[in-house]
């Protein structure tokens, strides 16, 4: 979001070693090119953000804060329905306690809209069970108009600490250490990707039922401190992408994010 001090960032200078100054005389920067980071996100950087695009999204698209995806499916409200069910997926009465064994809760979110002269409906079912994981099932339906020929992406954002630390990094099927959490990269097509914090001894893994094209990038902000302006790591953005071709009231489903 825009802050009052942002207009000073472009005028900030880096102090040379040994140089004296008055805090009333200059705006100081702790690193160069900070004004390039002053790009405001067009949407909230949350998780399960849906991207319908004509071409594959790149890390640079995500760094811009306004990738070329349909803004309606990306940031508008979805209709919500919550269903309590057993582990087999059969719906149960919502009056029973969801804390009982063998229970799960499914939040079904649905949005219909028009994208590139095609009517489409996106349904995602978030399934919460009694362990440290969750599943998301996606279904995309062509509801009329022109054929859909593009890509569908799901963006996840995770706010871990110390993005530039050597012991916080990405991992995936082809690399146990694929770079720090501030990495900007296209990892290619993968079956899973994860983030690891060795210091806290925690790891997070995203698995998909169909291999996905994975691009990663950091979310940063410019912060003001007593010693000057500096870039602060906020979170890591992971986008999972698949080709999407639909026509004649056809729907696809079953793609899962774990």
Coordinates of N, CA and C in Angstrom, one line a residue:
X1 N 0.8 -1.2 0.0 CA 0.0 0.0 0.0 C 0.9 1.2 0.0
X2 N 0.3 2.3 -0.4 CA 1.1 3.6 -0.5 C 1.2 4.2 0.9
X3 N 2.4 4.6 1.2 CA 2.7 5.3 2.4 C 3.2 6.7 2.2
X4 N 3.1 7.6 3.1 CA 3.4 9.0 3.0 C 4.9 9.2 2.6
X5 N 5.8 8.4 3.2 CA 7.2 8.5 3.0 C 7.7 8.0 1.7
X6 N 6.8 7.3 0.9 CA 7.3 6.7 -0.4 C 7.8 7.8 -1.4
X7 N 7.3 9.0 -1.4 CA 7.7 9.9 -2.3 C 9.1 10.4 -2.0
X8 N 9.6 10.1 -0.8 CA 11.0 10.5 -0.5 C 12.0 9.5 -0.9
X9 N 11.6 8.3 -1.2 CA 12.5 7.2 -1.6 C 13.3 7.5 -2.8
X10 N 12.6 8.0 -3.8 CA 13.4 8.3 -5.1 C 14.5 9.3 -4.9
X11 N 14.4 10.2 -3.9 CA 15.4 11.2 -3.6 C 16.4 10.7 -2.6
X12 N 16.3 9.5 -2.1 CA 17.2 9.0 -1.1 C 18.6 8.7 -1.7
X13 N 19.6 9.0 -0.9 CA 21.0 8.7 -1.3 C 21.7 7.8 -0.4
X14 N 22.7 7.1 -0.8 CA 23.5 6.2 0.0 C 24.7 6.9 0.6
X15 N 24.8 6.9 1.9 CA 25.9 7.7 2.5 C 27.3 7.0 2.3
X16 N 28.3 7.7 1.8 CA 29.6 7.2 1.7 C 30.2 6.9 3.1
X17 N 31.1 6.0 3.1 CA 31.7 5.6 4.4 C 32.5 6.8 5.0
X18 N 32.2 7.1 6.3 CA 32.9 8.2 6.9 C 32.2 9.6 6.7
X19 N 31.2 9.6 5.8 CA 30.6 10.9 5.5 C 29.6 11.3 6.7
X20 N 29.7 12.5 7.1 CA 28.8 13.0 8.1 C 27.6 13.7 7.5
X21 N 26.5 13.7 8.2 CA 25.3 14.3 7.6 C 24.3 14.7 8.8
X22 N 23.3 15.5 8.4 CA 22.3 15.8 9.4 C 21.0 15.1 8.9
X23 N 20.2 14.6 9.8 CA 19.0 13.9 9.4 C 18.0 14.9 8.8
X24 N 18.3 16.2 8.9 CA 17.4 17.2 8.4 C 17.8 17.6 6.9
X25 N 19.0 17.1 6.5 CA 19.5 17.6 5.2 C 19.3 16.6 4.1
X26 N 19.1 15.3 4.4 CA 19.0 14.3 3.3 C 18.2 13.1 3.7
X27 N 17.7 12.4 2.7 CA 17.0 11.1 2.9 C 18.0 10.1 2.6
X28 N 18.2 9.1 3.5 CA 19.2 8.1 3.3 C 18.6 6.8 2.9
X29 N 19.3 6.0 2.0 CA 18.9 4.7 1.6 C 20.0 3.7 2.1
X30 N 19.6 2.6 2.5 CA 20.6 1.6 3.0 C 21.0 0.7 1.8
X31 N 20.4 0.8 0.6 CA 20.7 0.0 -0.5 C 20.2 0.8 -1.8
X32 N 20.8 0.5 -3.0 CA 20.4 1.2 -4.2 C 19.1 0.7 -4.8
X33 N 18.6 1.6 -5.7 CA 17.4 1.2 -6.6 C 16.2 0.9 -5.8
X34 N 16.0 1.5 -4.6 CA 14.8 1.2 -3.8 C 13.5 1.7 -4.5
X35 N 13.6 2.7 -5.3 CA 12.4 3.3 -5.9 C 11.8 2.3 -6.9
X36 N 12.6 1.3 -7.4 CA 12.1 0.3 -8.4 C 11.2 -0.7 -7.7
X37 N 11.2 -0.7 -6.3 CA 10.4 -1.6 -5.6 C 9.0 -1.0 -5.3
X38 N 8.9 0.3 -5.6 CA 7.6 1.0 -5.2 C 6.6 0.7 -6.3
X39 N 6.2 -0.6 -6.4 CA 5.1 -1.0 -7.3 C 4.0 -1.6 -6.5
X40 N 2.8 -1.0 -6.6 CA 1.8 -1.4 -5.6 C 0.9 -2.5 -6.2
X41 N 0.7 -3.5 -5.4 CA 0.0 -4.7 -5.8 C -1.5 -4.3 -6.1
X42 N -2.0 -4.9 -7.2 CA -3.3 -4.6 -7.7 C -4.3 -5.5 -6.9
X43 N -3.9 -6.4 -6.1 CA -4.8 -7.3 -5.4 C -4.1 -7.7 -4.1
X44 N -4.8 -8.3 -3.2 CA -4.2 -8.8 -2.0 C -3.3 -10.0 -2.2
X45 N -2.1 -10.1 -1.7 CA -1.2 -11.2 -1.9 C -1.5 -12.2 -0.9
X46 N -2.6 -13.0 -1.1 CA -3.0 -14.1 -0.2 C -2.7 -15.4 -0.8
X47 N -3.4 -16.5 -0.4 CA -3.2 -17.8 -0.9 C -4.5 -18.2 -1.6
X48 N -4.4 -19.2 -2.5 CA -5.5 -19.7 -3.3 C -6.1 -18.5 -4.2
X49 N -5.2 -17.7 -4.7 CA -5.5 -16.7 -5.7 C -5.5 -17.3 -7.1
X50 N -6.6 -17.2 -7.8 CA -6.8 -17.8 -9.1 C -6.4 -16.9 -10.2
X51 N -5.6 -17.4 -11.2 CA -5.1 -16.6 -12.3 C -5.5 -17.3 -13.6
X52 N -6.4 -16.7 -14.4 CA -6.7 -17.1 -15.7 C -5.9 -16.2 -16.7
X53 N -5.0 -16.8 -17.5 CA -4.1 -16.0 -18.3 C -4.1 -16.6 -19.7
X54 N -3.7 -15.7 -20.7 CA -3.5 -16.1 -22.1 C -2.2 -16.8 -22.3
X55 N -1.2 -16.4 -21.5 CA 0.2 -17.0 -21.6 C 0.6 -17.3 -20.2
X56 N 1.7 -18.1 -20.1 CA 2.2 -18.5 -18.8 C 2.7 -17.3 -18.0
X57 N 2.4 -17.2 -16.7 CA 2.9 -16.1 -15.9 C 4.4 -16.3 -15.6
X58 N 5.2 -15.2 -15.6 CA 6.6 -15.3 -15.3 C 6.9 -14.7 -14.0
X59 N 8.1 -15.0 -13.4 CA 8.4 -14.3 -12.1 C 8.4 -12.8 -12.2
X60 N 8.7 -12.3 -13.4 CA 8.7 -10.8 -13.5 C 7.3 -10.3 -13.5
X61 N 6.3 -11.1 -14.1 CA 4.9 -10.7 -14.0 C 4.5 -10.5 -12.6
X62 N 4.9 -11.5 -11.7 CA 4.5 -11.5 -10.3 C 5.2 -10.4 -9.6
X63 N 6.4 -10.0 -9.9 CA 7.1 -8.9 -9.2 C 6.5 -7.6 -9.5
X64 N 5.8 -7.5 -10.7 CA 5.1 -6.2 -11.1 C 4.0 -5.9 -10.1
X65 N 3.4 -6.8 -9.5 CA 2.3 -6.6 -8.6 C 0.9 -6.5 -9.3
X66 N 1.0 -6.6 -10.7 CA -0.2 -6.6 -11.5 C 0.0 -7.5 -12.7
X67 N 0.0 -8.8 -12.5 CA 0.3 -9.8 -13.6 C -0.9 -9.7 -14.5
X68 N -0.7 -10.2 -15.8 CA -1.7 -10.1 -16.8 C -2.7 -11.2 -16.7
X69 N -3.3 -11.3 -15.6 CA -4.4 -12.3 -15.4 C -5.7 -11.6 -15.2
X70 N -6.8 -12.4 -15.4 CA -8.2 -11.8 -15.3 C -8.4 -11.3 -13.9
X71 N -8.7 -10.0 -13.8 CA -8.9 -9.4 -12.4 C -10.1 -9.9 -11.7
X72 N -11.1 -10.3 -12.5 CA -12.4 -10.8 -11.9 C -12.2 -12.0 -11.1
X73 N -11.6 -13.1 -11.7 CA -11.4 -14.3 -11.0 C -10.3 -14.2 -10.0
X74 N -9.4 -13.2 -10.2 CA -8.2 -13.1 -9.3 C -8.6 -12.4 -8.0
X75 N -9.5 -11.4 -8.0 CA -9.7 -10.6 -6.8 C -11.1 -10.4 -6.4
X76 N -12.1 -10.9 -7.2 CA -13.5 -10.7 -6.8 C -13.9 -11.8 -5.8
X77 N -15.1 -11.6 -5.2 CA -15.6 -12.5 -4.2 C -16.1 -13.8 -4.9
X78 N -15.9 -14.9 -4.2 CA -16.5 -16.2 -4.5 C -17.7 -16.5 -3.6
X79 N -18.7 -17.2 -4.1 CA -19.7 -17.7 -3.3 C -19.2 -18.8 -2.4
X80 N -19.6 -18.9 -1.2 CA -19.1 -19.9 -0.2 C -20.2 -20.8 0.3
X81 N -19.9 -22.1 0.4 CA -20.8 -23.1 1.0 C -19.9 -24.0 1.8
X82 N -20.2 -24.2 3.1 CA -19.5 -25.0 4.0 C -20.2 -26.3 4.3
X83 N -19.5 -27.4 4.1 CA -20.1 -28.8 4.3 C -19.3 -29.6 5.3
X84 N -19.9 -30.1 6.3 CA -19.2 -31.1 7.2 C -19.4 -32.5 6.6
X85 N -18.3 -33.3 6.5 CA -18.4 -34.6 5.9 C -17.5 -35.5 6.7
X86 N -17.6 -36.9 6.4 CA -16.7 -37.8 6.9 C -15.5 -38.0 6.0
X87 N -14.5 -38.8 6.3 CA -13.3 -38.9 5.5 C -13.6 -39.5 4.1
X88 N -14.7 -40.2 3.9 CA -15.0 -40.7 2.6 C -15.5 -39.7 1.7
X89 N -15.8 -38.5 2.2 CA -16.3 -37.4 1.3 C -17.8 -37.3 1.4
X90 N -18.5 -38.3 2.1 CA -20.0 -38.2 2.2 C -20.4 -37.1 3.1
X91 N -21.4 -36.3 2.7 CA -21.8 -35.2 3.5 C -22.6 -35.7 4.8
X92 N -22.4 -35.0 5.9 CA -23.0 -35.3 7.1 C -23.8 -34.1 7.6
X93 N -24.6 -34.2 8.6 CA -25.4 -33.1 9.1 C -24.4 -32.1 9.8
X94 N -24.5 -30.8 9.5 CA -23.6 -29.8 10.1 C -23.9 -29.6 11.5
X95 N -24.9 -30.2 12.1 CA -25.2 -30.0 13.5 C -24.3 -30.8 14.4
X96 N -23.6 -31.8 13.8 CA -22.7 -32.7 14.6 C -21.4 -31.9 14.8
X97 N -20.7 -32.2 15.8 CA -19.4 -31.6 16.1 C -18.3 -32.0 15.1
X98 N -17.6 -31.0 14.5 CA -16.6 -31.3 13.5 C -15.3 -31.9 14.2
X99 N -15.3 -31.9 15.6 CA -14.1 -32.4 16.3 C -14.2 -33.9 16.5
X100 N -15.3 -34.6 16.0 CA -15.4 -36.0 16.2 C -14.4 -36.7 15.2
X101 N -13.9 -37.9 15.6 CA -13.0 -38.6 14.7 C -13.5 -38.9 13.3
X102 N -12.6 -39.0 12.4 CA -13.0 -39.3 11.0 C -13.8 -38.2 10.4
X103 N -13.6 -36.9 10.8 CA -14.4 -35.8 10.3 C -13.6 -34.9 9.4
X104 N -14.2 -34.2 8.5 CA -13.6 -33.2 7.7 C -14.6 -32.1 7.4
X105 N -14.1 -30.9 7.1 CA -14.9 -29.8 6.7 C -14.5 -29.4 5.3
X106 N -15.4 -29.2 4.4 CA -15.2 -28.7 3.1 C -15.8 -27.3 2.9
X107 N -14.9 -26.4 2.5 CA -15.4 -25.1 2.1 C -15.4 -25.0 0.6
X108 N -16.6 -24.9 0.0 CA -16.7 -24.8 -1.5 C -16.9 -23.4 -1.9
X109 N -16.0 -22.9 -2.8 CA -16.0 -21.6 -3.3 C -16.3 -21.6 -4.8
X110 N -17.2 -20.8 -5.3 CA -17.6 -20.8 -6.7 C -17.7 -19.4 -7.2
X111 N -17.2 -19.2 -8.4 CA -17.3 -17.9 -9.1 C -17.5 -18.1 -10.6
X112 N -18.5 -17.5 -11.1 CA -18.8 -17.5 -12.6 C -18.4 -16.1 -13.2
X113 N -17.9 -16.1 -14.4 CA -17.6 -14.9 -15.0 C -17.3 -15.0 -16.5
X114 N -16.9 -13.9 -17.1 CA -16.6 -13.9 -18.5 C -15.1 -13.6 -18.7
X115 N -14.4 -14.5 -19.4 CA -13.0 -14.3 -19.7 C -12.7 -14.5 -21.2
X116 N -12.2 -13.4 -21.8 CA -11.9 -13.5 -23.3 C -13.1 -14.1 -24.1
X117 N -14.2 -13.5 -23.8 CA -15.5 -13.8 -24.5 C -16.0 -15.2 -24.3
X118 N -15.5 -15.8 -23.2 CA -16.0 -17.2 -22.8 C -16.6 -17.1 -21.4
X119 N -17.7 -17.8 -21.2 CA -18.3 -17.9 -19.9 C -17.6 -19.0 -19.2
X120 N -17.2 -18.8 -18.0 CA -16.4 -19.8 -17.2 C -16.9 -19.8 -15.8
X121 N -16.8 -21.0 -15.2 CA -17.1 -21.2 -13.7 C -15.9 -21.9 -13.1
X122 N -15.4 -21.3 -12.0 CA -14.3 -21.9 -11.2 C -14.9 -22.3 -9.9
X123 N -14.7 -23.6 -9.5 CA -15.1 -24.1 -8.2 C -13.9 -24.7 -7.5
X124 N -13.6 -24.3 -6.3 CA -12.5 -24.9 -5.5 C -13.1 -25.3 -4.2
X125 N -12.7 -26.5 -3.8 CA -13.1 -27.1 -2.6 C -11.9 -27.3 -1.7
X126 N -12.0 -26.5 -0.6 CA -10.9 -26.6 0.4 C -11.3 -27.6 1.5
X127 N -10.5 -28.7 1.6 CA -10.9 -29.8 2.5 C -9.9 -29.8 3.7
X128 N -10.5 -29.5 4.9 CA -9.7 -29.5 6.1 C -10.0 -30.7 6.9
X129 N -8.9 -31.4 7.3 CA -9.0 -32.6 8.1 C -8.3 -32.5 9.4
X130 N -8.2 -33.5 10.2 CA -7.6 -33.4 11.5 C -6.2 -33.8 11.5
X131 N -5.4 -33.1 10.6 CA -4.0 -33.3 10.7 C -3.4 -32.0 10.1
X132 N -2.0 -32.0 10.0 CA -1.4 -30.7 9.6 C -1.3 -30.6 8.1
X133 N -2.4 -30.8 7.4 CA -2.4 -30.6 5.9 C -3.8 -30.3 5.5
X134 N -3.9 -29.8 4.3 CA -5.3 -29.6 3.7 C -5.2 -29.9 2.2
X135 N -6.3 -30.1 1.6 CA -6.4 -30.4 0.1 C -7.3 -29.3 -0.5
X136 N -7.0 -29.0 -1.7 CA -7.9 -28.1 -2.5 C -8.1 -28.8 -3.9
X137 N -9.4 -29.0 -4.2 CA -9.8 -29.6 -5.4 C -10.4 -28.5 -6.3
X138 N -9.9 -28.5 -7.6 CA -10.4 -27.4 -8.5 C -11.2 -28.1 -9.6
X139 N -12.2 -27.3 -10.0 CA -13.0 -27.7 -11.2 C -13.3 -26.5 -12.0
X140 N -13.0 -26.5 -13.3 CA -13.2 -25.4 -14.2 C -14.2 -25.8 -15.3
X141 N -15.2 -25.0 -15.5 CA -16.2 -25.4 -16.5 C -16.4 -24.3 -17.5
X142 N -16.5 -24.7 -18.8 CA -16.9 -23.8 -19.9 C -18.4 -23.7 -20.0
X143 N -18.9 -22.5 -19.8 CA -20.4 -22.4 -19.7 C -21.0 -21.7 -20.9
X144 N -20.2 -21.4 -22.0 CA -20.8 -20.8 -23.2 C -19.8 -19.8 -23.8
X145 N -20.1 -19.3 -25.0 CA -19.2 -18.4 -25.6 C -18.0 -19.1 -26.3
X146 N -17.0 -18.3 -26.5 CA -15.8 -18.8 -27.3 C -15.1 -19.9 -26.5
X147 N -14.3 -20.7 -27.2 CA -13.4 -21.7 -26.5 C -12.4 -21.0 -25.6
X148 N -12.1 -21.7 -24.6 CA -11.0 -21.2 -23.6 C -9.7 -21.9 -24.0
X149 N -8.7 -21.1 -24.2 CA -7.4 -21.5 -24.6 C -6.4 -20.7 -23.9
X150 N -5.9 -21.2 -22.8 CA -4.9 -20.4 -22.0 C -4.3 -21.2 -20.9
X151 N -4.2 -20.6 -19.8 CA -3.5 -21.2 -18.6 C -4.3 -20.9 -17.4
X152 N -4.3 -21.8 -16.4 CA -4.9 -21.6 -15.1 C -3.8 -21.7 -14.1
X153 N -3.7 -20.7 -13.2 CA -2.7 -20.7 -12.1 C -3.3 -20.5 -10.8
X154 N -2.7 -21.0 -9.8 CA -3.0 -20.9 -8.4 C -1.8 -20.3 -7.6
X155 N -2.0 -19.1 -7.0 CA -1.0 -18.4 -6.3 C -1.1 -18.7 -4.8
X156 N 0.0 -19.0 -4.2 CA 0.1 -19.2 -2.7 C 1.2 -18.3 -2.2
X157 N 0.9 -17.6 -1.1 CA 1.9 -16.7 -0.5 C 2.1 -17.2 1.0
X158 N 3.4 -17.3 1.3 CA 3.8 -17.7 2.7 C 4.7 -16.8 3.3
X159 N 4.4 -16.3 4.5 CA 5.2 -15.3 5.2 C 6.1 -16.0 6.2
X160 N 7.3 -16.4 5.8 CA 8.3 -17.0 6.7 C 9.3 -15.9 7.0
X161 N 10.2 -16.2 7.9 CA 11.2 -15.1 8.3 C 12.5 -15.2 7.6
X162 N 13.2 -14.1 7.5 CA 14.6 -14.0 7.0 C 14.7 -14.7 5.7
X163 N 14.1 -14.0 4.7 CA 14.1 -14.5 3.3 C 15.5 -14.7 2.7
X164 N 16.5 -13.9 3.2 CA 17.8 -13.9 2.6 C 18.8 -14.8 3.4
X165 N 18.3 -15.5 4.5 CA 19.1 -16.4 5.3 C 19.5 -17.6 4.5
X166 N 20.7 -18.2 4.8 CA 21.1 -19.4 4.1 C 20.3 -20.6 4.5
X167 N 19.7 -20.6 5.7 CA 19.0 -21.8 6.2 C 17.5 -21.7 6.0
X168 N 17.1 -20.8 5.2 CA 15.7 -20.7 4.8 C 15.7 -20.8 3.2
X169 N 15.0 -21.8 2.6 CA 15.2 -22.0 1.2 C 14.1 -22.8 0.6
X170 N 14.0 -22.8 -0.7 CA 13.0 -23.6 -1.5 C 13.7 -25.0 -1.7
X171 N 12.8 -26.0 -1.9 CA 13.2 -27.3 -2.3 C 12.2 -27.9 -3.3
X172 N 12.5 -28.8 -4.2 CA 11.6 -29.4 -5.0 C 12.1 -30.7 -5.5
X173 N 11.4 -31.4 -6.4 CA 11.7 -32.7 -6.8 C 13.1 -32.8 -7.4
X174 N 13.6 -31.8 -8.0 CA 14.9 -31.9 -8.7 C 16.1 -31.2 -7.9
X175 N 15.8 -30.6 -6.7 CA 16.8 -29.9 -6.0 C 16.4 -29.8 -4.5
X176 N 17.3 -30.3 -3.7 CA 17.0 -30.2 -2.2 C 17.2 -28.8 -1.7
X177 N 17.9 -28.0 -2.4 CA 18.1 -26.6 -2.0 C 18.1 -25.8 -3.3
X178 N 16.9 -25.2 -3.6 CA 16.7 -24.5 -4.8 C 16.9 -23.0 -4.7
X179 N 17.4 -22.5 -3.6 CA 17.6 -21.1 -3.4 C 16.9 -20.5 -2.3
X180 N 17.4 -19.4 -1.8 CA 16.8 -18.7 -0.7 C 15.3 -18.3 -1.0
X181 N 14.6 -17.9 0.1 CA 13.2 -17.6 -0.1 C 13.0 -16.2 -0.8
X182 N 14.0 -15.5 -1.1 CA 14.0 -14.3 -2.0 C 14.3 -14.6 -3.4
X183 N 14.4 -15.9 -3.8 CA 14.7 -16.3 -5.1 C 13.7 -15.9 -6.1
X184 N 14.1 -15.5 -7.3 CA 13.2 -15.1 -8.4 C 13.5 -16.2 -9.5
X185 N 12.6 -17.1 -9.8 CA 12.9 -18.2 -10.7 C 11.7 -18.9 -11.3
X186 N 11.9 -19.5 -12.4 CA 10.9 -20.4 -13.0 C 11.5 -21.8 -12.8
X187 N 10.9 -22.6 -11.9 CA 11.5 -23.9 -11.6 C 11.1 -24.9 -12.6
X188 N 10.3 -24.6 -13.6 CA 9.8 -25.6 -14.6 C 8.7 -26.4 -14.1
X189 N 8.4 -27.6 -14.7 CA 7.3 -28.4 -14.4 C 7.7 -29.4 -13.2
X190 N 6.9 -29.4 -12.1 CA 7.3 -30.1 -11.0 C 6.1 -30.9 -10.4
X191 N 6.3 -31.9 -9.7 CA 5.3 -32.6 -8.9 C 5.1 -32.0 -7.5
X192 N 6.1 -31.4 -7.0 CA 6.0 -30.7 -5.7 C 7.0 -29.7 -5.6
X193 N 6.7 -28.7 -4.7 CA 7.7 -27.6 -4.3 C 7.4 -27.3 -2.9
X194 N 8.5 -26.9 -2.2 CA 8.3 -26.6 -0.7 C 9.2 -25.5 -0.3
X195 N 9.0 -25.0 1.0 CA 9.8 -24.1 1.6 C 10.3 -24.7 3.0
X196 N 11.5 -24.4 3.3 CA 12.1 -25.0 4.5 C 12.8 -23.9 5.4
X197 N 12.5 -24.0 6.7 CA 13.2 -23.2 7.7 C 13.9 -24.1 8.6
X198 N 15.2 -24.2 8.4 CA 16.1 -25.1 9.2 C 16.2 -24.6 10.6
X199 N 16.2 -23.3 10.8 CA 16.4 -22.8 12.2 C 15.2 -23.2 13.1
X200 N 14.0 -23.1 12.5 CA 12.8 -23.4 13.3 C 12.4 -24.9 13.1
X201 N 13.1 -25.6 12.2 CA 12.8 -27.0 12.0 C 11.4 -27.2 11.5
X202 N 11.0 -26.4 10.5 CA 9.7 -26.6 9.9 C 9.9 -26.6 8.4
X203 N 8.9 -27.3 7.7 CA 8.9 -27.3 6.2 C 7.5 -27.4 5.8
X204 N 7.3 -26.8 4.6 CA 5.9 -26.8 4.0 C 6.0 -27.3 2.6
X205 N 5.2 -28.2 2.2 CA 5.3 -28.8 0.9 C 3.9 -28.6 0.1
X206 N 4.0 -28.2 -1.1 CA 2.8 -28.1 -2.0 C 3.0 -29.3 -3.0
X207 N 2.0 -30.2 -3.0 CA 2.0 -31.3 -4.0 C 0.8 -31.1 -4.9
X208 N 0.9 -31.5 -6.1 CA -0.3 -31.4 -7.0 C -0.5 -32.8 -7.7
X209 N -1.8 -33.0 -8.0 CA -2.1 -34.3 -8.6 C -1.7 -34.4 -10.0
X210 N -1.5 -33.2 -10.7 CA -1.0 -33.1 -12.0 C 0.2 -32.2 -11.9
X211 N 1.4 -32.6 -12.5 CA 2.6 -31.7 -12.5 C 2.2 -30.3 -12.9
X212 N 2.8 -29.3 -12.3 CA 2.5 -27.9 -12.5 C 3.8 -27.1 -12.9
X213 N 3.6 -26.1 -13.7 CA 4.7 -25.1 -13.9 C 4.8 -24.2 -12.7
X214 N 6.0 -24.1 -12.1 CA 6.1 -23.4 -10.9 C 7.0 -22.2 -11.0
X215 N 6.5 -21.0 -10.7 CA 7.3 -19.8 -10.7 C 7.3 -19.2 -9.2
X216 N 8.4 -18.7 -8.8 CA 8.5 -18.2 -7.4 C 9.1 -16.8 -7.5
X217 N 8.7 -15.9 -6.5 CA 9.3 -14.6 -6.4 C 9.0 -14.1 -5.0
X218 N 9.8 -13.1 -4.5 CA 9.5 -12.6 -3.2 C 8.5 -11.4 -3.2
X219 N 7.9 -11.2 -2.1 CA 7.1 -9.9 -2.0 C 7.8 -9.1 -1.0
X220 N 8.2 -7.9 -1.4 CA 9.0 -6.9 -0.6 C 8.2 -5.6 -0.4
X221 N 8.6 -4.9 0.6 CA 8.2 -3.5 0.8 C 9.4 -2.7 1.2
X222 N 9.2 -1.4 1.0 CA 10.3 -0.4 1.4 C 9.9 0.1 2.8
X223 N 10.8 0.0 3.7 CA 10.5 0.4 5.1 C 11.4 1.6 5.5
X224 N 10.9 2.4 6.4 CA 11.7 3.5 6.9 C 12.2 3.3 8.3
X225 N 13.5 3.4 8.5 CA 14.1 3.2 9.8 C 14.9 4.4 10.1
X226 N 15.5 4.4 11.3 CA 16.3 5.6 11.8 C 17.5 5.7 10.9
X227 N 18.1 4.6 10.4 CA 19.3 4.7 9.6 C 19.0 4.8 8.1
X228 N 17.8 4.8 7.7 CA 17.5 5.0 6.3 C 16.4 4.1 5.7
X229 N 16.1 4.2 4.5 CA 15.1 3.3 3.8 C 15.8 2.0 3.4
X230 N 15.0 0.9 3.5 CA 15.5 -0.4 3.2 C 14.4 -1.3 2.7
X231 N 14.8 -2.3 1.9 CA 13.8 -3.3 1.4 C 13.6 -4.4 2.4
X232 N 12.4 -4.7 2.7 CA 12.1 -5.7 3.7 C 11.3 -6.9 3.1
X233 N 11.8 -8.1 3.3 CA 11.1 -9.3 2.8 C 9.8 -9.5 3.6
X234 N 8.7 -9.6 2.8 CA 7.4 -9.9 3.4 C 7.0 -11.3 3.3
X235 N 7.1 -11.9 2.1 CA 6.6 -13.3 1.9 C 7.2 -13.8 0.7
X236 N 6.9 -15.1 0.4 CA 7.3 -15.8 -0.8 C 6.0 -16.1 -1.6
X237 N 6.0 -15.8 -2.9 CA 4.9 -16.1 -3.8 C 5.3 -17.3 -4.6
X238 N 4.4 -18.3 -4.6 CA 4.5 -19.5 -5.4 C 3.3 -19.6 -6.3
X239 N 3.5 -19.7 -7.6 CA 2.4 -19.8 -8.6 C 2.5 -21.2 -9.3
X240 N 1.5 -22.0 -9.2 CA 1.4 -23.3 -9.9 C 0.5 -23.1 -11.1
X241 N 0.9 -23.6 -12.3 CA 0.2 -23.3 -13.5 C 0.0 -24.5 -14.4
X242 N -1.2 -24.6 -15.1 CA -1.5 -25.7 -16.0 C -2.1 -25.1 -17.2
X243 N -1.9 -25.8 -18.4 CA -2.6 -25.5 -19.6 C -4.1 -25.6 -19.4
X244 N -4.9 -24.8 -20.1 CA -6.3 -24.8 -19.9 C -7.0 -24.7 -21.3
X245 N -7.6 -25.7 -21.8 CA -8.3 -25.7 -23.1 C -9.7 -26.3 -22.9
X246 N -10.7 -25.5 -23.1 CA -12.1 -25.9 -22.8 C -13.0 -25.4 -23.9
X247 N -14.0 -26.1 -24.3 CA -15.1 -25.6 -25.2 C -16.3 -26.5 -25.1
X248 N -17.4 -25.9 -25.6 CA -18.7 -26.7 -25.7 C -19.2 -27.3 -24.4
X249 N -19.2 -26.4 -23.4 CA -19.8 -26.8 -22.1 C -19.0 -28.0 -21.4
X250 N -17.8 -28.1 -21.7 CA -16.9 -29.1 -21.1 C -16.3 -28.6 -19.8
X251 N -16.2 -29.5 -18.8 CA -15.5 -29.1 -17.6 C -14.4 -30.1 -17.3
X252 N -13.4 -29.5 -16.6 CA -12.3 -30.4 -16.1 C -12.3 -30.3 -14.6
X253 N -11.9 -31.4 -14.0 CA -11.8 -31.4 -12.5 C -10.8 -32.4 -12.1
X254 N -10.7 -32.5 -10.8 CA -9.8 -33.4 -10.2 C -8.4 -33.0 -9.9
X255 N -8.0 -31.8 -10.4 CA -6.7 -31.3 -10.1 C -6.7 -30.9 -8.6
X256 N -5.7 -31.3 -7.9 CA -5.6 -31.1 -6.5 C -4.3 -30.4 -6.1
X257 N -4.4 -29.6 -5.1 CA -3.2 -29.0 -4.4 C -3.2 -29.4 -3.0
X258 N -2.1 -30.1 -2.6 CA -2.1 -30.6 -1.2 C -1.3 -29.7 -0.3

